[in-house]
Amino acid sequence: MKSLVALLAGLCLAPVFAPSAAARELRVSAPAPAANGLALQWTDSAPNQAYTVQGRARLHDGLWLTLDSPEPWPITQRQWTDPVPSDPARFYRVIGVEPADRGRLLSSTLTTNFSATLLNLYFLINHIPLTAQYGVNCYRIVYETIDPLGGRTVASGGLYLPQSSGKSWPLFSFSHGTITETNEAPSASLTLDALAGVAFATAGYVGVVADLLGLGASPGFHPYLEARSEATASVDMLRAARNYCANNGISLNGQLFLAGYSQGGHTEMALHRELERYHTNEFTVTASAPMAGPYDLSGVELNDLLSARCPPNPYYAAYVLASYQSVYGLAPAWSDLLAPPYDVTIPPLFNGNTSGSMINAALPACGFASVLTPATRASVTNDPGSPLYLALRANDVYRWRPVAPVRLFHCSGDQDVLPANSQVAYTNFLARGATDVQLVDPSPGANHGDCVIPSVSAAKAWFDSLKR
């Protein structure tokens, strides 16, 4: 993705121009008061571009964050209005990016297929309480989408279709859990997440499981728990799946069910929010089931990170740091963020080929905060403008009001993703006026791994009751 950062201008500052190496120039007018907020306008010597507007409260430090907007991003017009400037002095920048044909299907490959008989044998051997109705064809699809700055990129995912004709199917989107190895993406191997797509397809759904950016056929580093790209890659996967169905005579009935476990719970929340905020003209969410996700990164998860607790998988927290350093540039160098020797030993482990257990072995078993430099610990604890805190808060996924029914599944014995995450989301949804939200413990006392099948089974039973 090629981008051009074109503006660093505050409410009271003159604009700054930044021509590219090809003598391209983005010229931005100073922000001006408007009836509905604060208006930015710019000109660009290059045609047919897209733009992302970011802001921060401090000129020389802080974090550049893509600003909330009443419309999908990136935008194609050369103007934008900040409806509610929340800071006394907010600084803006406009990033020019290569536009994408979002959701365009680039390829589809049949990877395997299963008969209903074989699936029933598999379910029996693995004590999965399901009965296969249809055989399933499994495809890997590659499609066009956008990266965290809104520029064109590609991604992949698994598409799982019932082996039956003459019916109209609902769409089912399942979001996968934490993956550190690229070849563990659902479209690349028959993971537990891919099996969720298969299990729903054999029950009469079109199963869709996005790999997300940086995994499968997607280039670059995976932006782990980065809500915007989780959402946009998942929206575009749904579009690509719908395009495949339209091109191959597969009828969809208009229903859309969403579910995801662990990181997938976070992804599913971001996807649900994105669909109801920006894409109601394309998709109507029928029901969603986020499961055991870290929804409150800046609260529950940050407090846990700073505690002396001994979590089962400390690599989750290290993965977040690696992701946000990649996406946001939390610090000029790893040595500014991580204490020695972790500043040298940890970053190379996130290379797409190292397992979570190997990363765990390189981290302290208890008190993850010792991985951070003293300055980072002090900043994230005491400064609401701390880059790490701002990045975590920007990726909380519970400050919105869902319209479609939601069931939050989380087992009380979960020590990987604390159940308080789901309690925070549930309480916040009710406070914002959500009318159909429930918090469900499908297997009281079960840990993170043992809660997967009870959660998915309970979600499926609920979806089946709503399915046409």
Coordinates of N, CA, C and O in Angstrom, one line a residue, residues 145-259:
T145 N -9.5 -5.9 -0.1 CA -10.0 -5.2 1.1 C -9.0 -4.1 1.4 O -8.2 -3.7 0.5
I146 N -9.1 -3.5 2.6 CA -8.2 -2.4 3.0 C -7.4 -2.7 4.2 O -7.8 -3.6 5.0
D147 N -6.3 -2.0 4.3 CA -5.4 -2.2 5.5 C -5.8 -1.2 6.6 O -6.7 -0.5 6.4
P148 N -5.0 -1.2 7.7 CA -5.4 -0.3 8.8 C -5.5 1.2 8.4 O -6.1 2.0 9.1
L149 N -4.8 1.6 7.4 CA -4.8 3.0 6.9 C -5.9 3.3 5.8 O -6.0 4.4 5.4
G150 N -6.5 2.2 5.4 CA -7.5 2.3 4.4 C -7.1 2.1 3.0 O -7.8 2.3 2.0
G151 N -5.8 1.7 2.8 CA -5.3 1.4 1.5 C -5.5 0.0 1.0 O -5.8 -0.9 1.7
R152 N -5.5 -0.2 -0.4 CA -5.8 -1.4 -1.0 C -4.9 -2.5 -0.5 O -3.6 -2.4 -0.5
T153 N -5.4 -3.7 -0.2 CA -4.7 -4.9 0.0 C -5.5 -6.1 -0.3 O -6.7 -5.9 -0.8
V154 N -5.0 -7.3 0.0 CA -5.8 -8.5 -0.3 C -5.9 -9.3 1.0 O -5.0 -9.2 1.9
A155 N -6.9 -10.2 1.1 CA -7.0 -11.1 2.2 C -7.7 -12.4 1.7 O -8.2 -12.4 0.6
S156 N -7.8 -13.3 2.6 CA -8.3 -14.6 2.3 C -9.2 -15.1 3.4 O -9.3 -14.5 4.5
G157 N -9.9 -16.2 3.1 CA -10.8 -16.8 4.1 C -11.4 -18.1 3.6 O -11.2 -18.5 2.5
G158 N -12.1 -18.8 4.5 CA -12.7 -20.0 4.2 C -14.2 -19.8 3.9 O -14.9 -19.1 4.7
L159 N -14.7 -20.5 2.9 CA -16.1 -20.5 2.6 C -16.6 -21.9 2.5 O -16.0 -22.8 1.9
Y160 N -17.7 -22.2 3.3 CA -18.1 -23.6 3.5 C -19.6 -23.7 3.1 O -20.5 -23.0 3.7
L161 N -19.9 -24.5 2.1 CA -21.2 -24.5 1.4 C -21.8 -25.9 1.6 O -21.2 -26.9 1.4
P162 N -23.1 -25.9 1.9 CA -23.9 -27.2 2.0 C -24.0 -27.8 0.6 O -24.1 -27.1 -0.4
Q163 N -23.8 -29.1 0.6 CA -23.9 -29.9 -0.7 C -25.4 -30.2 -1.0 O -25.9 -31.3 -0.9
S164 N -26.1 -29.1 -1.3 CA -27.6 -29.3 -1.6 C -28.0 -28.1 -2.5 O -27.4 -27.0 -2.4
S165 N -28.9 -28.3 -3.4 CA -29.4 -27.3 -4.3 C -30.9 -27.0 -4.1 O -31.6 -27.8 -3.4
G166 N -31.4 -26.0 -4.6 CA -32.8 -25.6 -4.5 C -33.2 -25.0 -3.2 O -34.4 -25.0 -3.0
K167 N -32.3 -24.6 -2.4 CA -32.6 -24.0 -1.1 C -32.0 -22.6 -1.1 O -31.0 -22.3 -1.8
S168 N -32.5 -21.8 -0.2 CA -31.9 -20.5 0.2 C -31.3 -20.5 1.6 O -32.0 -20.9 2.5
W169 N -30.1 -20.1 1.7 CA -29.4 -20.3 2.9 C -29.1 -19.0 3.6 O -28.9 -18.0 3.0
P170 N -29.0 -19.0 5.0 CA -28.5 -17.8 5.7 C -27.0 -17.8 5.7 O -26.4 -18.8 5.5
L171 N -26.4 -16.6 5.8 CA -25.0 -16.5 6.0 C -24.7 -16.6 7.4 O -25.4 -16.1 8.3
F172 N -23.5 -17.3 7.7 CA -23.0 -17.4 9.1 C -21.5 -17.0 9.0 O -20.7 -17.6 8.4
S173 N -21.2 -15.9 9.8 CA -19.8 -15.5 9.8 C -19.2 -15.9 11.2 O -19.8 -15.5 12.2
F174 N -18.1 -16.6 11.1 CA -17.4 -17.0 12.4 C -16.1 -16.4 12.4 O -15.3 -16.5 11.4
S175 N -15.7 -15.8 13.5 CA -14.4 -15.1 13.6 C -13.5 -15.9 14.5 O -13.8 -16.4 15.6
H176 N -12.2 -16.1 14.0 CA -11.3 -17.1 14.6 C -10.6 -16.5 15.8 O -10.5 -15.3 16.1
G177 N -10.0 -17.5 16.6 CA -9.2 -17.1 17.8 C -7.8 -16.7 17.4 O -7.5 -16.6 16.3
T178 N -7.0 -16.5 18.4 CA -5.6 -16.0 18.3 C -4.8 -17.0 17.5 O -4.7 -18.2 17.8
I179 N -4.1 -16.4 16.4 CA -3.2 -17.2 15.6 C -1.9 -16.5 15.5 O -1.8 -15.3 15.1
T180 N -0.8 -17.1 15.8 CA 0.5 -16.5 15.6 C 1.3 -17.1 14.4 O 2.2 -16.5 13.9
E181 N 0.8 -18.2 13.9 CA 1.4 -18.8 12.7 C 0.5 -18.7 11.5 O -0.6 -19.1 11.5
T182 N 1.1 -18.1 10.5 CA 0.3 -17.7 9.3 C -0.4 -18.9 8.7 O -1.6 -18.9 8.2
N183 N 0.3 -20.1 8.6 CA -0.3 -21.3 8.0 C -1.4 -21.9 8.9 O -2.0 -23.0 8.5
E184 N -1.7 -21.3 10.0 CA -2.8 -21.8 10.8 C -4.1 -21.1 10.5 O -5.1 -21.3 11.2
A185 N -4.1 -20.2 9.5 CA -5.3 -19.5 9.2 C -6.4 -20.5 8.7 O -6.1 -21.5 8.2
P186 N -7.7 -20.2 9.0 CA -8.7 -21.1 8.7 C -8.8 -21.6 7.3 O -9.1 -22.8 7.0
S187 N -8.4 -20.7 6.3 CA -8.5 -21.1 4.9 C -7.3 -22.0 4.5 O -7.3 -22.7 3.5
A188 N -6.3 -22.0 5.4 CA -5.0 -22.8 5.0 C -5.0 -24.2 5.7 O -4.3 -25.1 5.2
S189 N -5.7 -24.4 6.8 CA -5.7 -25.7 7.4 C -7.1 -25.9 8.1 O -7.8 -24.9 8.4
L190 N -7.4 -27.1 8.4 CA -8.7 -27.4 9.0 C -8.6 -27.2 10.5 O -8.5 -28.2 11.3
T191 N -8.5 -26.0 11.0 CA -8.5 -25.6 12.4 C -9.8 -25.8 13.0 O -10.9 -26.0 12.4
L192 N -9.9 -25.6 14.3 CA -11.1 -25.6 15.1 C -12.1 -24.5 14.6 O -13.3 -24.7 14.5
D193 N -11.5 -23.4 14.2 CA -12.3 -22.3 13.7 C -12.9 -22.6 12.3 O -14.0 -22.3 12.0
A194 N -12.1 -23.2 11.5 CA -12.6 -23.7 10.2 C -13.7 -24.7 10.4 O -14.7 -24.7 9.7
L195 N -13.5 -25.6 11.4 CA -14.6 -26.6 11.6 C -15.9 -26.0 12.1 O -16.9 -26.6 11.9
A196 N -15.8 -24.8 12.7 CA -17.1 -24.1 13.1 C -17.8 -23.7 11.8 O -19.0 -23.9 11.7
G197 N -17.1 -23.3 10.8 CA -17.7 -23.0 9.5 C -18.3 -24.3 8.9 O -19.4 -24.2 8.3
V198 N -17.6 -25.4 9.0 CA -18.1 -26.7 8.4 C -19.3 -27.1 9.2 O -20.3 -27.5 8.6
A199 N -19.3 -27.0 10.5 CA -20.4 -27.5 11.4 C -21.7 -26.7 11.1 O -22.8 -27.3 11.1
F200 N -21.6 -25.4 10.8 CA -22.8 -24.6 10.5 C -23.2 -24.9 9.1 O -24.4 -25.0 8.8
A201 N -22.3 -25.1 8.1 CA -22.6 -25.4 6.8 C -23.4 -26.7 6.7 O -24.4 -26.8 5.9
T202 N -23.0 -27.7 7.4 CA -23.7 -29.0 7.4 C -25.1 -28.9 8.0 O -25.9 -29.8 7.8
A203 N -25.3 -27.8 8.7 CA -26.7 -27.6 9.3 C -27.5 -26.7 8.5 O -28.6 -26.3 8.9
G204 N -27.0 -26.2 7.3 CA -27.8 -25.4 6.4 C -27.5 -23.9 6.4 O -28.4 -23.1 6.2
Y205 N -26.3 -23.6 6.7 CA -25.8 -22.2 6.6 C -24.7 -22.1 5.6 O -24.0 -23.1 5.4
V206 N -24.5 -21.0 5.0 CA -23.3 -20.7 4.2 C -22.3 -20.2 5.2 O -22.4 -19.0 5.7
G207 N -21.2 -21.0 5.5 CA -20.3 -20.6 6.5 C -19.2 -19.7 5.9 O -18.6 -20.0 4.9
V208 N -18.8 -18.7 6.7 CA -17.8 -17.7 6.2 C -16.8 -17.5 7.4 O -17.3 -17.1 8.5
V209 N -15.5 -17.7 7.2 CA -14.5 -17.5 8.2 C -13.4 -16.7 7.6 O -12.6 -17.3 6.9
A210 N -13.3 -15.4 7.9 CA -12.2 -14.6 7.4 C -10.9 -14.9 8.1 O -10.8 -15.1 9.3
D211 N -9.8 -15.0 7.3 CA -8.5 -15.2 7.9 C -8.0 -13.9 8.6 O -7.2 -14.0 9.6
L212 N -8.4 -12.7 8.2 CA -8.0 -11.4 8.6 C -6.7 -11.0 8.0 O -6.0 -11.8 7.4
L213 N -6.3 -9.8 8.2 CA -5.1 -9.3 7.5 C -3.8 -9.9 8.1 O -3.8 -10.2 9.3
G214 N -2.8 -10.1 7.3 CA -1.6 -10.7 7.7 C -1.6 -12.1 8.0 O -0.6 -12.7 8.4
L215 N -2.7 -12.8 7.6 CA -2.8 -14.3 7.8 C -3.3 -14.9 6.5 O -3.9 -14.2 5.7
G216 N -3.0 -16.2 6.3 CA -3.4 -16.8 5.0 C -2.7 -16.1 3.9 O -1.5 -16.0 3.9
A217 N -3.5 -15.7 2.9 CA -2.9 -15.1 1.7 C -2.6 -13.6 1.8 O -2.2 -13.0 0.8
S218 N -2.9 -13.0 3.0 CA -2.8 -11.6 3.1 C -1.3 -11.2 3.5 O -0.8 -11.9 4.4
P219 N -0.7 -10.2 2.9 CA 0.7 -9.9 3.2 C 0.8 -9.1 4.5 O -0.2 -8.6 5.0
G220 N 2.0 -9.0 5.0 CA 2.3 -8.1 6.2 C 2.0 -8.8 7.5 O 1.7 -9.9 7.6
F221 N 2.2 -7.9 8.5 CA 2.0 -8.4 9.9 C 0.5 -8.4 10.3 O -0.2 -7.4 9.9
H222 N 0.1 -9.4 11.0 CA -1.3 -9.4 11.5 C -1.6 -8.4 12.5 O -1.0 -8.4 13.6
P223 N -2.5 -7.4 12.3 CA -2.9 -6.4 13.3 C -3.8 -7.0 14.3 O -5.0 -6.7 14.3
Y224 N -3.2 -7.7 15.2 CA -4.0 -8.4 16.3 C -4.8 -7.5 17.2 O -4.2 -6.5 17.7
L225 N -6.1 -7.8 17.3 CA -7.0 -7.0 18.1 C -7.0 -5.5 17.7 O -7.2 -4.6 18.6
E226 N -6.8 -5.3 16.4 CA -7.0 -3.9 15.9 C -8.4 -3.9 15.3 O -8.6 -4.5 14.2
A227 N -9.3 -3.2 15.9 CA -10.8 -3.4 15.6 C -11.1 -3.0 14.2 O -12.0 -3.6 13.6
R228 N -10.6 -1.9 13.7 CA -11.0 -1.4 12.4 C -10.7 -2.4 11.3 O -11.5 -2.7 10.5
S229 N -9.5 -3.0 11.3 CA -9.1 -3.9 10.2 C -9.8 -5.2 10.5 O -10.1 -5.9 9.5
E230 N -10.1 -5.7 11.7 CA -10.9 -6.8 11.9 C -12.2 -6.7 11.3 O -12.7 -7.6 10.6
A231 N -12.8 -5.5 11.5 CA -14.2 -5.3 11.0 C -14.2 -5.2 9.4 O -15.0 -5.8 8.8
T232 N -13.3 -4.4 8.9 CA -13.3 -4.2 7.4 C -12.9 -5.4 6.7 O -13.6 -5.7 5.6
A233 N -12.0 -6.2 7.2 CA -11.6 -7.4 6.5 C -12.8 -8.4 6.5 O -13.0 -9.2 5.6
S234 N -13.5 -8.4 7.6 CA -14.7 -9.3 7.8 C -15.9 -8.9 6.9 O -16.5 -9.7 6.4
V235 N -16.1 -7.6 6.9 CA -17.2 -7.1 6.0 C -16.9 -7.5 4.5 O -17.8 -8.0 3.8
D236 N -15.6 -7.3 4.1 CA -15.3 -7.5 2.7 C -15.3 -9.0 2.4 O -15.5 -9.5 1.3
M237 N -15.0 -9.9 3.5 CA -15.1 -11.3 3.3 C -16.6 -11.7 3.1 O -16.9 -12.5 2.2
L238 N -17.5 -11.1 3.8 CA -18.9 -11.3 3.6 C -19.3 -10.9 2.2 O -20.1 -11.6 1.5
R239 N -18.8 -9.8 1.7 CA -19.1 -9.3 0.3 C -18.5 -10.3 -0.7 O -19.2 -10.7 -1.7
A240 N -17.3 -10.8 -0.5 CA -16.7 -11.7 -1.4 C -17.5 -13.1 -1.4 O -17.7 -13.7 -2.5
A241 N -17.9 -13.5 -0.3 CA -18.7 -14.7 -0.2 C -20.0 -14.6 -0.9 O -20.5 -15.5 -1.6
R242 N -20.7 -13.4 -0.7 CA -21.9 -13.2 -1.4 C -21.7 -13.1 -2.9 O -22.6 -13.6 -3.6
N243 N -20.6 -12.5 -3.3 CA -20.3 -12.5 -4.8 C -20.1 -13.9 -5.3 O -20.6 -14.2 -6.4
Y244 N -19.4 -14.7 -4.6 CA -19.2 -16.1 -5.0 C -20.6 -16.8 -5.2 O -20.9 -17.5 -6.2
C245 N -21.4 -16.6 -4.2 CA -22.8 -17.3 -4.2 C -23.6 -16.8 -5.4 O -24.2 -17.6 -6.2
A246 N -23.5 -15.5 -5.7 CA -24.3 -14.9 -6.8 C -23.8 -15.4 -8.1 O -24.6 -15.7 -9.1
N247 N -22.5 -15.6 -8.2 CA -21.9 -16.1 -9.5 C -22.0 -17.6 -9.7 O -21.8 -18.1 -10.8
N248 N -22.4 -18.3 -8.7 CA -22.5 -19.8 -8.8 C -23.9 -20.3 -8.5 O -24.0 -21.5 -8.2
G249 N -24.9 -19.5 -8.6 CA -26.3 -19.9 -8.4 C -26.7 -20.4 -7.0 O -27.6 -21.2 -6.9
I250 N -26.0 -19.9 -6.0 CA -26.3 -20.3 -4.6 C -27.1 -19.2 -4.0 O -26.7 -18.0 -3.9
S251 N -28.3 -19.5 -3.6 CA -29.3 -18.5 -3.1 C -29.1 -18.3 -1.6 O -29.0 -19.2 -0.8
L252 N -29.1 -17.0 -1.3 CA -29.1 -16.6 0.1 C -30.4 -16.0 0.6 O -31.1 -15.3 -0.2
N253 N -30.8 -16.3 1.8 CA -32.2 -15.8 2.2 C -32.2 -14.5 2.9 O -33.2 -14.1 3.4
G254 N -31.0 -13.8 3.0 CA -31.0 -12.5 3.6 C -30.7 -12.4 5.1 O -30.4 -11.4 5.7
Q255 N -30.7 -13.6 5.8 CA -30.3 -13.6 7.2 C -28.8 -13.6 7.3 O -28.1 -14.2 6.5
L256 N -28.3 -13.1 8.4 CA -26.9 -13.0 8.7 C -26.7 -13.2 10.2 O -27.1 -12.4 11.0
F257 N -25.9 -14.3 10.5 CA -25.6 -14.6 11.9 C -24.1 -14.4 12.1 O -23.3 -14.8 11.3
L258 N -23.8 -13.9 13.3 CA -22.4 -13.6 13.6 C -22.0 -14.3 14.9 O -22.7 -14.3 15.9
A259 N -20.8 -14.9 14.9 CA -20.2 -15.5 16.1 C -18.7 -15.5 16.0 O -18.1 -15.4 15.0

